[in-house]
XYZ file of C-alpha atoms in Angstrom:
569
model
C 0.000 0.000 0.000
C 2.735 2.426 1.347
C 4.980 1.598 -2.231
C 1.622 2.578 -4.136
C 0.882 5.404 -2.942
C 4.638 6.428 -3.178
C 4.162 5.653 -6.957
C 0.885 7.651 -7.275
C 2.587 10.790 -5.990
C 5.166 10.242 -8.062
C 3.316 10.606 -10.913
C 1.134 13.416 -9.666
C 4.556 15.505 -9.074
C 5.241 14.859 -12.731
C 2.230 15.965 -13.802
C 2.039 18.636 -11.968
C 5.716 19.440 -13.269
C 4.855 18.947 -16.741
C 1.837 20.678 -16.665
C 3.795 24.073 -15.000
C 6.230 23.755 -18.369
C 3.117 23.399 -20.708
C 2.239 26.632 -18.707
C 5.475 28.315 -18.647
C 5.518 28.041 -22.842
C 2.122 29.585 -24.000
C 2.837 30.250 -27.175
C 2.918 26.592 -28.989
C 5.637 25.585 -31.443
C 4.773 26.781 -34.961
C 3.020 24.245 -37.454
C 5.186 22.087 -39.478
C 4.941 23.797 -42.875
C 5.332 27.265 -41.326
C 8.609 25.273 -39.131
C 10.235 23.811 -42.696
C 9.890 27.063 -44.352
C 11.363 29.137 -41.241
C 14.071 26.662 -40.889
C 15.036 26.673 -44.583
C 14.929 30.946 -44.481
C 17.028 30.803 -41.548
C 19.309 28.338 -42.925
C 19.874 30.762 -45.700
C 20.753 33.460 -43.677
C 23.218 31.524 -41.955
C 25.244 31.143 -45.526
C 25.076 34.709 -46.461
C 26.114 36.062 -43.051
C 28.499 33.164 -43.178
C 30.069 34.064 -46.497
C 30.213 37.895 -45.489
C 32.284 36.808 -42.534
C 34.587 34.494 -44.849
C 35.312 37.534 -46.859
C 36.294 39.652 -44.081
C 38.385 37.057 -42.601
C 40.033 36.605 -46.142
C 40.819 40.311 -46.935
C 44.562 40.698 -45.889
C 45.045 44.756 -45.656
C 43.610 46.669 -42.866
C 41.672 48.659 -44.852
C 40.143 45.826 -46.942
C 39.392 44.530 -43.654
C 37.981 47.310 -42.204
C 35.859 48.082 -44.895
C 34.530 44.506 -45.169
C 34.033 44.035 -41.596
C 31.690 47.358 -41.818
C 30.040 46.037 -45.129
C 29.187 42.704 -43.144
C 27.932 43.746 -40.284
C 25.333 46.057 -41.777
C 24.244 43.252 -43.769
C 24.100 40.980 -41.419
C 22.128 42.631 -39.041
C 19.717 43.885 -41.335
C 19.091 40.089 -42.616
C 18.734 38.729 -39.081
C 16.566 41.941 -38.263
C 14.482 40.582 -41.151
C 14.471 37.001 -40.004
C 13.171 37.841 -36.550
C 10.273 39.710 -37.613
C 9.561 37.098 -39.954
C 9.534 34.560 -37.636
C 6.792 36.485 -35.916
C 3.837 35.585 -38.352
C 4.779 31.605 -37.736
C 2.611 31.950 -34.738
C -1.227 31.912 -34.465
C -1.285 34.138 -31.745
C 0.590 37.100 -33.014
C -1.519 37.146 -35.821
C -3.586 40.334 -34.906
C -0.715 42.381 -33.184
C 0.347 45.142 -35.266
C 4.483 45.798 -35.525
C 5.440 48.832 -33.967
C 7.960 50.743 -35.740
C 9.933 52.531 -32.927
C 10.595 48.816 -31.027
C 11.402 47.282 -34.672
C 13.962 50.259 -35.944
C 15.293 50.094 -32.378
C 15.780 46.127 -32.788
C 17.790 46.577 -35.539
C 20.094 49.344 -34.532
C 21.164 47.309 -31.702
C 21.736 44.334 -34.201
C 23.709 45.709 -36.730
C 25.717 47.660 -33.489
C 26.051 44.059 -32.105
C 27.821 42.609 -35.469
C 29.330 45.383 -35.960
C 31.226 45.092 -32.531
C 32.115 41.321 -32.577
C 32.300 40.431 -36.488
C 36.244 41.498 -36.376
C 36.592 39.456 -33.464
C 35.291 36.375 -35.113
C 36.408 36.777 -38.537
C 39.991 37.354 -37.648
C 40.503 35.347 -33.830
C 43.177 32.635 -34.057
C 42.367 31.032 -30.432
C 38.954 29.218 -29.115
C 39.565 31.649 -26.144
C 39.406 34.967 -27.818
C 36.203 33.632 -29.668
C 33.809 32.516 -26.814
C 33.847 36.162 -25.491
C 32.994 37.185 -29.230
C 30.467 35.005 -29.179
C 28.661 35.739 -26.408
C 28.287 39.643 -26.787
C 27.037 38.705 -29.955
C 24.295 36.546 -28.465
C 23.513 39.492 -25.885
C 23.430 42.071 -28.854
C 20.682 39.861 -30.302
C 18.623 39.049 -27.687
C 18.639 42.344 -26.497
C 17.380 43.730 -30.123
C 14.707 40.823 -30.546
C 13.606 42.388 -26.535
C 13.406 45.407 -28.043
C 10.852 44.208 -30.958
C 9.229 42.473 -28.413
C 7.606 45.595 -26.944
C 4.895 45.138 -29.931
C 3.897 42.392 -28.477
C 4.407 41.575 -25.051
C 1.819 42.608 -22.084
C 4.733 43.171 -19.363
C 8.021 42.234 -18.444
C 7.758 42.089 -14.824
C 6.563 38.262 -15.222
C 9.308 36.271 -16.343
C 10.152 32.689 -17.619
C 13.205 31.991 -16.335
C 13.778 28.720 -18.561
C 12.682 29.845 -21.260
C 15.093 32.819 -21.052
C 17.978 30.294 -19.866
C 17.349 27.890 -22.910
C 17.227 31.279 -25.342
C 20.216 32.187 -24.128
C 22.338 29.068 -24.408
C 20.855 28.451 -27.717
C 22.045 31.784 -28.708
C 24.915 31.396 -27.538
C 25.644 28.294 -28.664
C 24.453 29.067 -32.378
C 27.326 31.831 -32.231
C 30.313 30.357 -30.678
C 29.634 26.985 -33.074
C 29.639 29.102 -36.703
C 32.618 31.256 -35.535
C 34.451 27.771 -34.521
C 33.568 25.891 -37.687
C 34.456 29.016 -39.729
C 37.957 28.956 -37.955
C 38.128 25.510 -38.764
C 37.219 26.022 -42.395
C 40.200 28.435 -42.636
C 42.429 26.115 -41.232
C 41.626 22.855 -43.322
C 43.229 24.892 -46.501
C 46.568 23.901 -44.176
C 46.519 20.828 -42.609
C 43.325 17.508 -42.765
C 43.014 17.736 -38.840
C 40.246 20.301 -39.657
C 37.471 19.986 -41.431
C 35.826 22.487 -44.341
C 32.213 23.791 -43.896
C 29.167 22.238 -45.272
C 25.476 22.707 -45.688
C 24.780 20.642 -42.826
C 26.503 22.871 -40.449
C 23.960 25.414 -41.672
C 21.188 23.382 -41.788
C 22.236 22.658 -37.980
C 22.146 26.256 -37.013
C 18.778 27.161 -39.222
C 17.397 24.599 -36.528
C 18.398 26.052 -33.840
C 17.489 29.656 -34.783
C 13.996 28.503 -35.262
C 14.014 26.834 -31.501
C 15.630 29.950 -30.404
C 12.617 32.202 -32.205
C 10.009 30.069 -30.108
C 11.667 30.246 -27.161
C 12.324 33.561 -27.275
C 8.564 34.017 -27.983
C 7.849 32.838 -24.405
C 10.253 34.396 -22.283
C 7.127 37.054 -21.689
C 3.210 37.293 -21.325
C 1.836 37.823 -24.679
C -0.302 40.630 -25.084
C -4.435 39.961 -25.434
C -5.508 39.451 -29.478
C -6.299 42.861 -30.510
C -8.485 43.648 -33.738
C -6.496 44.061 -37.053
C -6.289 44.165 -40.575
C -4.554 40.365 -41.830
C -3.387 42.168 -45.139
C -1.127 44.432 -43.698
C 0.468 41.894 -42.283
C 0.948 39.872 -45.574
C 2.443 43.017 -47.236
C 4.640 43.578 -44.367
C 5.655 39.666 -44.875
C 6.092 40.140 -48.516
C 8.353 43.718 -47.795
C 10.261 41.896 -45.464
C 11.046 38.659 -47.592
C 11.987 41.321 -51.049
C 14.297 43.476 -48.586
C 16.231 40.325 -47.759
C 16.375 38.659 -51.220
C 17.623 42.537 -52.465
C 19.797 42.771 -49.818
C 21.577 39.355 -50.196
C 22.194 39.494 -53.984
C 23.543 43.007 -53.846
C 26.046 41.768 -51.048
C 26.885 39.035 -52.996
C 27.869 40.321 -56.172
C 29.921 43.376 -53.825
C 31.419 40.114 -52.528
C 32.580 39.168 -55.727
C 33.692 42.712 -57.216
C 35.882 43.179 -54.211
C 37.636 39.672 -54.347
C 38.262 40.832 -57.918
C 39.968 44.405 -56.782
C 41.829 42.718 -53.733
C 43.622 40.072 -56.055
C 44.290 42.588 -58.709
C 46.167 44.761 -55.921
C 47.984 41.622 -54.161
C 49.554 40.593 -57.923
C 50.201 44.295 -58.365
C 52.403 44.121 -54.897
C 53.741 40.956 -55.590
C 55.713 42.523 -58.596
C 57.526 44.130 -56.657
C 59.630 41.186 -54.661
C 58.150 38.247 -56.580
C 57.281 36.978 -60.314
C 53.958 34.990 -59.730
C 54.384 31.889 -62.009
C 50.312 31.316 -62.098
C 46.680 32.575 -61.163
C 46.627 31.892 -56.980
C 44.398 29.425 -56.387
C 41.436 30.136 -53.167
C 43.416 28.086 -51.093
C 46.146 30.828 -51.630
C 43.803 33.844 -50.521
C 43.283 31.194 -47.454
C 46.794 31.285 -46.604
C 47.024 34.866 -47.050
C 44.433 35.511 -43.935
C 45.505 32.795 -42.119
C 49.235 34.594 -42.261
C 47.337 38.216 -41.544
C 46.028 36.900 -38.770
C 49.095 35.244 -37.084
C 51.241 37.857 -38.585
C 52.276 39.551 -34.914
C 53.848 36.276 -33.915
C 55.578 35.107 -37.242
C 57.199 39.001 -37.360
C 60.784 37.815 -35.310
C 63.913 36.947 -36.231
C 63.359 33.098 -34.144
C 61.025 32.328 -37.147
C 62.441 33.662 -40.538
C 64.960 30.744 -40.941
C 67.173 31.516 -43.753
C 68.875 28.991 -46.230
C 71.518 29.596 -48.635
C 72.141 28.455 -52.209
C 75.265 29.029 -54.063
C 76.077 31.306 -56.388
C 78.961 30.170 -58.085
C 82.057 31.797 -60.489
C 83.295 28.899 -62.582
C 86.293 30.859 -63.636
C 87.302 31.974 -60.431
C 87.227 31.039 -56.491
C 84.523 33.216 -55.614
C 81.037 31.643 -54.511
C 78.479 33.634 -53.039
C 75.141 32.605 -51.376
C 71.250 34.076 -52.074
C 69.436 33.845 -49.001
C 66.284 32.609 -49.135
C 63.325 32.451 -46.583
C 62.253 29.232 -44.768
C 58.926 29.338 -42.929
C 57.399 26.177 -40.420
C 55.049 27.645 -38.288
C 54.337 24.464 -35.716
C 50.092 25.773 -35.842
C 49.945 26.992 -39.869
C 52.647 24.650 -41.292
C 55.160 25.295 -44.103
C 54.041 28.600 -45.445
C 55.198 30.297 -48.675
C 57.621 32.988 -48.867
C 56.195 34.746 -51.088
C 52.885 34.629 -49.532
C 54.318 35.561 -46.203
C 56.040 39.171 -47.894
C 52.966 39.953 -49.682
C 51.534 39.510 -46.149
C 53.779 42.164 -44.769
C 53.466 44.520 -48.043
C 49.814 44.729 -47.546
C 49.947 44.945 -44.108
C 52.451 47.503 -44.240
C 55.220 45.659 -42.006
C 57.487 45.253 -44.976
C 60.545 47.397 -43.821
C 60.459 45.103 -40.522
C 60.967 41.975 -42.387
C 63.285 42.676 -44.525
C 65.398 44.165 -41.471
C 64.899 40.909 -39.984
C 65.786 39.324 -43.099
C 69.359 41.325 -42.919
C 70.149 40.928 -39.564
C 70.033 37.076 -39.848
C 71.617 37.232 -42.764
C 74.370 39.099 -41.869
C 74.784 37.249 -38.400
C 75.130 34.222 -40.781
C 77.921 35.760 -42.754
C 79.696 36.791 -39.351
C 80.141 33.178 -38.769
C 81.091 32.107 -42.033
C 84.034 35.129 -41.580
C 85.179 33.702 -38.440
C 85.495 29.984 -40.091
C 87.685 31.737 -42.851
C 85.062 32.495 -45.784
C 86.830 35.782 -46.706
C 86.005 36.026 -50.148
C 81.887 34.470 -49.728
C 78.847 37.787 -50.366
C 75.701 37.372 -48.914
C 72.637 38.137 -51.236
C 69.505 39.121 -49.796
C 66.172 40.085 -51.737
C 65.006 43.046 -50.239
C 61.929 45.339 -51.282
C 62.432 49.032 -53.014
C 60.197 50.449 -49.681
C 62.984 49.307 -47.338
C 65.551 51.119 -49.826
C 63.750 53.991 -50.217
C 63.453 54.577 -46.381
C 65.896 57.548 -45.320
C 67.509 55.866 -42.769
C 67.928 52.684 -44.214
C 71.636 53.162 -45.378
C 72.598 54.142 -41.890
C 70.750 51.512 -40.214
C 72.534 48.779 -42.579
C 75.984 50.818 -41.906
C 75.796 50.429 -38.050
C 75.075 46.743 -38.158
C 77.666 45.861 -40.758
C 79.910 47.926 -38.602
C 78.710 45.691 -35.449
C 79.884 42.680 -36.775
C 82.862 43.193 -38.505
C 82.137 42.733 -42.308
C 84.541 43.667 -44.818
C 83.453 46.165 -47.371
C 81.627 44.753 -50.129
C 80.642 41.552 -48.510
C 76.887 42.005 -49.295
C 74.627 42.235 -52.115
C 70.970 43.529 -52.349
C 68.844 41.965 -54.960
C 65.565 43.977 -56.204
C 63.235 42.524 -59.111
C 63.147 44.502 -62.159
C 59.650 45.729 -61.833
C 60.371 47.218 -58.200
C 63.747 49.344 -59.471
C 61.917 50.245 -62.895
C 58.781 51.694 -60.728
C 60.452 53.573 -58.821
C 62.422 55.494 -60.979
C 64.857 58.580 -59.965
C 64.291 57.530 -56.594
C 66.476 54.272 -56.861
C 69.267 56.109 -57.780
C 69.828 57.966 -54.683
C 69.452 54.953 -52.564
C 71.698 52.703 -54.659
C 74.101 55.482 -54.621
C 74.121 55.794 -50.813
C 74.711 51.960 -50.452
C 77.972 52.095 -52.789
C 79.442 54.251 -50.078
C 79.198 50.906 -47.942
C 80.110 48.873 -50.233
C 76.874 47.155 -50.804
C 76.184 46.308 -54.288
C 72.685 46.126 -55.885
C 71.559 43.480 -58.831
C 68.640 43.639 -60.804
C 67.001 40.188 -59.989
C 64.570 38.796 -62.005
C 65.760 40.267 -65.059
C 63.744 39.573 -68.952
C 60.764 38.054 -66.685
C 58.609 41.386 -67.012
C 58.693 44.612 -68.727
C 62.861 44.677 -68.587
C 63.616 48.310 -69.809
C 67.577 48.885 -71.597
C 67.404 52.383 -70.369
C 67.454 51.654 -67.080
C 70.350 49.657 -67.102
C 72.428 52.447 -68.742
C 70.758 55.062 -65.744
C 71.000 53.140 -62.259
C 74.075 52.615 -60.691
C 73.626 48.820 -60.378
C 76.346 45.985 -60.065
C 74.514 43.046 -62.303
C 71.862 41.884 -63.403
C 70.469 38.138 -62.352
C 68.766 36.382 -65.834
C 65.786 34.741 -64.684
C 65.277 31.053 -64.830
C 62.866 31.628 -68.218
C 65.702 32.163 -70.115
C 67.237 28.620 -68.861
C 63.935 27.252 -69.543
C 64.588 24.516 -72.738
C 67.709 26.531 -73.274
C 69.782 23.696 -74.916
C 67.411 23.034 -77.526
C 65.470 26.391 -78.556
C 68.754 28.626 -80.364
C 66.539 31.482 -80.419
C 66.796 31.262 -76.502
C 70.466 30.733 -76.865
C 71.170 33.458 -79.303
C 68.672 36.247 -76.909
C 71.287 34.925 -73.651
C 74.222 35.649 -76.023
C 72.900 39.422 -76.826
C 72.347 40.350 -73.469
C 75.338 39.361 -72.065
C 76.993 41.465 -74.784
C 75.090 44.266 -73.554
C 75.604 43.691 -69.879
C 79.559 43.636 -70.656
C 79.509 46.860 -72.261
C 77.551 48.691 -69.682
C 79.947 46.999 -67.097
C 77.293 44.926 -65.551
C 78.050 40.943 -63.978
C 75.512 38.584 -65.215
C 74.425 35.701 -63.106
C 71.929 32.778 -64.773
C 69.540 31.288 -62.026
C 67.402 27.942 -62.264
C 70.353 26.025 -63.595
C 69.318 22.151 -63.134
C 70.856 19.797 -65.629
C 74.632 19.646 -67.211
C 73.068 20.643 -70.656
C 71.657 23.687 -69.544
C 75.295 24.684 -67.656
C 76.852 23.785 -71.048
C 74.260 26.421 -72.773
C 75.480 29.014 -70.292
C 78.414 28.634 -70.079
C 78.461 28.584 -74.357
C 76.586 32.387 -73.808
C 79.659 33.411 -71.811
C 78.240 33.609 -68.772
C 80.345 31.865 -65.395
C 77.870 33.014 -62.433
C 75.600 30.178 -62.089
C 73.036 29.379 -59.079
C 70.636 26.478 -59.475
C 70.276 22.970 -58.192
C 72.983 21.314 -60.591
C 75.270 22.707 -57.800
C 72.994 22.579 -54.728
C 69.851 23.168 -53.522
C 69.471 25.944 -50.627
C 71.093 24.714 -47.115
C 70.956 25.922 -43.574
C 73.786 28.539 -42.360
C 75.768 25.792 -40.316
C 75.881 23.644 -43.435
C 77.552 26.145 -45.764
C 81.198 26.227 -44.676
C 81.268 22.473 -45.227
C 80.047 22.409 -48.364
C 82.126 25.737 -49.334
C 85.216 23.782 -48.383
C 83.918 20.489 -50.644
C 83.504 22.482 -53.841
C 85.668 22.413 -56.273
C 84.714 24.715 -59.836
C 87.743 22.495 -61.378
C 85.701 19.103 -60.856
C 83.169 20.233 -63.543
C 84.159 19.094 -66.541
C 81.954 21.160 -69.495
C 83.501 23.951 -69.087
C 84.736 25.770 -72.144
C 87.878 28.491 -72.456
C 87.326 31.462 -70.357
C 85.659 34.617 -71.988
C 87.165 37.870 -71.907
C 85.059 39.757 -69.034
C 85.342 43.210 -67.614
C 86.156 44.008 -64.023
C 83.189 43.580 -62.424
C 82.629 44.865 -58.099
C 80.870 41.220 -58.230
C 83.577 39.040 -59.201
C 86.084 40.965 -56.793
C 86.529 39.494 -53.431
C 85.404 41.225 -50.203
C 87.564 43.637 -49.221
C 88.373 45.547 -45.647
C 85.960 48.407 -44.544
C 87.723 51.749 -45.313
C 87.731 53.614 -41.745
């Protein structure tokens, strides 16, 4: 008796309990065709305010960034402004309260203010940490809008449904936190398989939680009592709403598109200046170009530019010098590209910096290499025409030569051909004030662009560096050959050294060496190695070994060929 009337309480307390929730949520879940439809809308808005927030993440300058950010969160707080007050003719019993328009325009101030604050944030974070706190002043920003709209319909606020409120707010929450994470982990799978791209079913995932989130929301407050209205305002104001989003969407789209068009016309415009881009960049290159942006405070010190060094050898004389050449393996982003990472820092404006970096490895390198008896080894080191242009760049690069004890002329510059060409006059100056250090400047990259012959006759530069296109099937296209021939002809009489880069195979060394050219870098020799490997291999070469070489050309003097000598006091 005692155990059945135990079990008869029992079930009156969970009636009683269940019948308190039914209470507590007045407003009952939408019908099932009004539900799909809802879901599906919201789903949608989930991919447009998700693609807004890829493009702001992508955009590399802070001015793209900015502008996108700004661009994205007006949009999406105008679409979710739209999606809440859509959700609002779902229900049966909102159908004869009237929207006011004070409570709505209000609701979507504080939206668009609310993506406006946190979009950067989530866009652009690079830790789960910095994210959550993103995330939830986002959720805050949008329940407190959608309380705003509520005014229109709700009798008080005094009585309150705490659960209701508690499940809104995780929901919200969660929704937030959950897209920002899988968009970070969308960026990230363009690096490494541990993370996984985006899908529709992530947004399919949030569209169902918005629309739980839209009914709880709807009961976190006493409705107010069914007042008389007019049905068809309330269609038009659908309709309105539904045209405003569509509009809104496709015109942010296609801006979407236009601006990825002007960003990658500006990065291949930059990337001129240090680099000649061998192909279109594929997306997963604009990936890596955020992804860089964003880690870009930590990668900028001297601990992560490794530099490696590939010979540059004379194969009429003693003389080899080495390029160096950037190495980057971040342990979170991977092996990253070089010349990603100094586009990077030329849209970012941090280009200077690196390139300082760049030189003060480089030069610490050669300061060991001068202590194990490498008197007559340069350094080369690609810099950008900014960092020459800067006024006290030649004094900077003075004082730390000074520092370490480097004998005049022990280090070259390199600049590509577009860089000196666009800047003109202004080269000359700087190239002139390096001479008095004894640092040389070559014109790297040359024939791979718009080479111009006057400028080789005005600038006060030491060489030039052939690119590896004119290697390319060298010893079997004699147009090739004979073009090589004619511009070393023209480099001797203007006094210029030639080096020939991308050298790979013993017929195209035979080729060069045929032109007259005897400065030769490419793998046939070696590929780049670290600093503490060169002396070993510097004291293992031996130019005699090589066994195509033909009788030595007459050559002029040239400041390259000569051997480091001391610093003038």
């Amino acid at each position: 008796m005692m155990a059945a009337s135990n079990e008869g309480e029992h079930r009156v307390e969970v009636v009683s309990i269940w019948q308190g929730a039914t209470q507590a949520f007045g407003v009952g879940f939408p019908p099932l065709m009004h539900s799909l439809l809802y879901w599906g809308f919201a789903s949608l808005v989930v991919h447009v305010c998700q693609r807004l927030v890829e493009h702001t993440a992508f955009s590399v300058d802070p001015s793209s960034r900015r502008i996108s950010a700004s661009h994205a969160a007006l949009c999406t707080g105008c679409i979710v402004w739209a999606l809440d007050v859509v959700g609002l003719f779902m229900y049966s019993e909102l159908s004869h309260h009237a929207l006011e328009l004070g409570p709505a325009l209000g609701c979507l101030l504080v939206m668009v203010f609310s993506s406006r604050l946190t979009i950067p944030a989530l866009s652009t974070s690079t830790s789960i940490r910095s994210l959550i706190p993103a995330g939830l002043v986002l959720a805050l920003g949008m329940l407190s809008g959608h309380f705003l709209l509520a005014r229109s319909y709700v009798a008080h606020f005094s009585e309150v449904n705490g659960l209701a409120i508690a499940l809104a707010f995780a929901t919200a929450f969660g929704v937030a936190c959950y897209t920002a994470i899988r968009h970070r982990a969308a960026k990230m799978s363009a690096l490494t398989p541990r993370y996984t791209p985006q899908n529709w079913m992530d947004k399919l995932i949030c569209g169902g939680a918005i629309l739980v989130l839209h009914w709880l929301l709807l009961n976190c407050f006493p409705l107010q009592k069914p007042a008389a209205g007019d049905p068809a305002n309330g269609l038009t104001l659908l309709a309105v709403l539904l045209v405003f989003t569509l509009a809104l969407t496709v015109e942010q789209l296609r801006n979407i598109r236009s601006d990825q068009v002007r960003q990658h016309l500006q990065r291949l415009g930059l990337s001129l200046m240090r680099v000649i881009p061998a192909q279109q960049k594929p997306p997963a290159h604009d990936i890596q170009l955020s992804l860089i942006a964003d880690h870009l405070p930590r990668l900028l010190n001297r601990n992560s530019l490794t530099l490696h060094f590939q010979p540059i050898v004379n194969l009429y004389g003693p003389q080899v010098h080495y390029e160096a050449l950037l190495r980057l393996n971040d342990p979170l982003l991977g092996p990253l590209s070089p010349d990603a990472f100094f586009l990077v820092c030329e849209l970012q404006g941090k280009t200077s910096q690196v390139d300082r970096l760049v030189l003060a490895n480089a030069l610490d390198a050669a300061q060991g290499w001068l202590a194990q008896g490498m008197r007559s080894s340069k350094v080369c080191v690609n810099v950008a025409p900014v960092t020459l242009l800067e006024p006290d760049f030649a004094q900077w690069l003075g004082a730390k030569l000074r520092r370490r004890g480097l004998p005049w002329g022990m280090l070259q510059l390199e600049l590509t051909e577009h860089a000196i060409i666009a800047c003109g006059t202004h080269m000359v100056q700087a190239i002139n004030d390096l001479r008095t250090l004894g640092v040389g400047v070559f014109m790297d990259d040359f024939g791979a662009g718009y080479s111009s012959l006057g400028v080789l006759a005005d600038l006060p530069i030491s060489g030039i560096k052939c690119d590896r296109l004119f290697v390319r099937q060298l010893p079997q296209d004699p147009r090739r050959q004979s073009l090589l021939r004619h511009v070393v002809r023209l480099a001797r009489d203007l006094h210029l050294e030639v080096v020939v880069e991308g050298v790979e195979t013993e017929q195209e060394l035979q080729s060069v060496l045929e032109s007259g050219i005897g400065n030769v870098q490419g793998y046939f020799f070696s590929k780049a190695m670290p600093p503490e490997a060169v002396p070993q291999w510097h004291q293992a070469y031996r130019p005699a070994q090589i066994t195509v070489l033909p009788p030595r050309p007459a050559v002029a003097a040239s400041p390259f060929l000569a051997s480091p000598a001391p610093m003038p006091s």
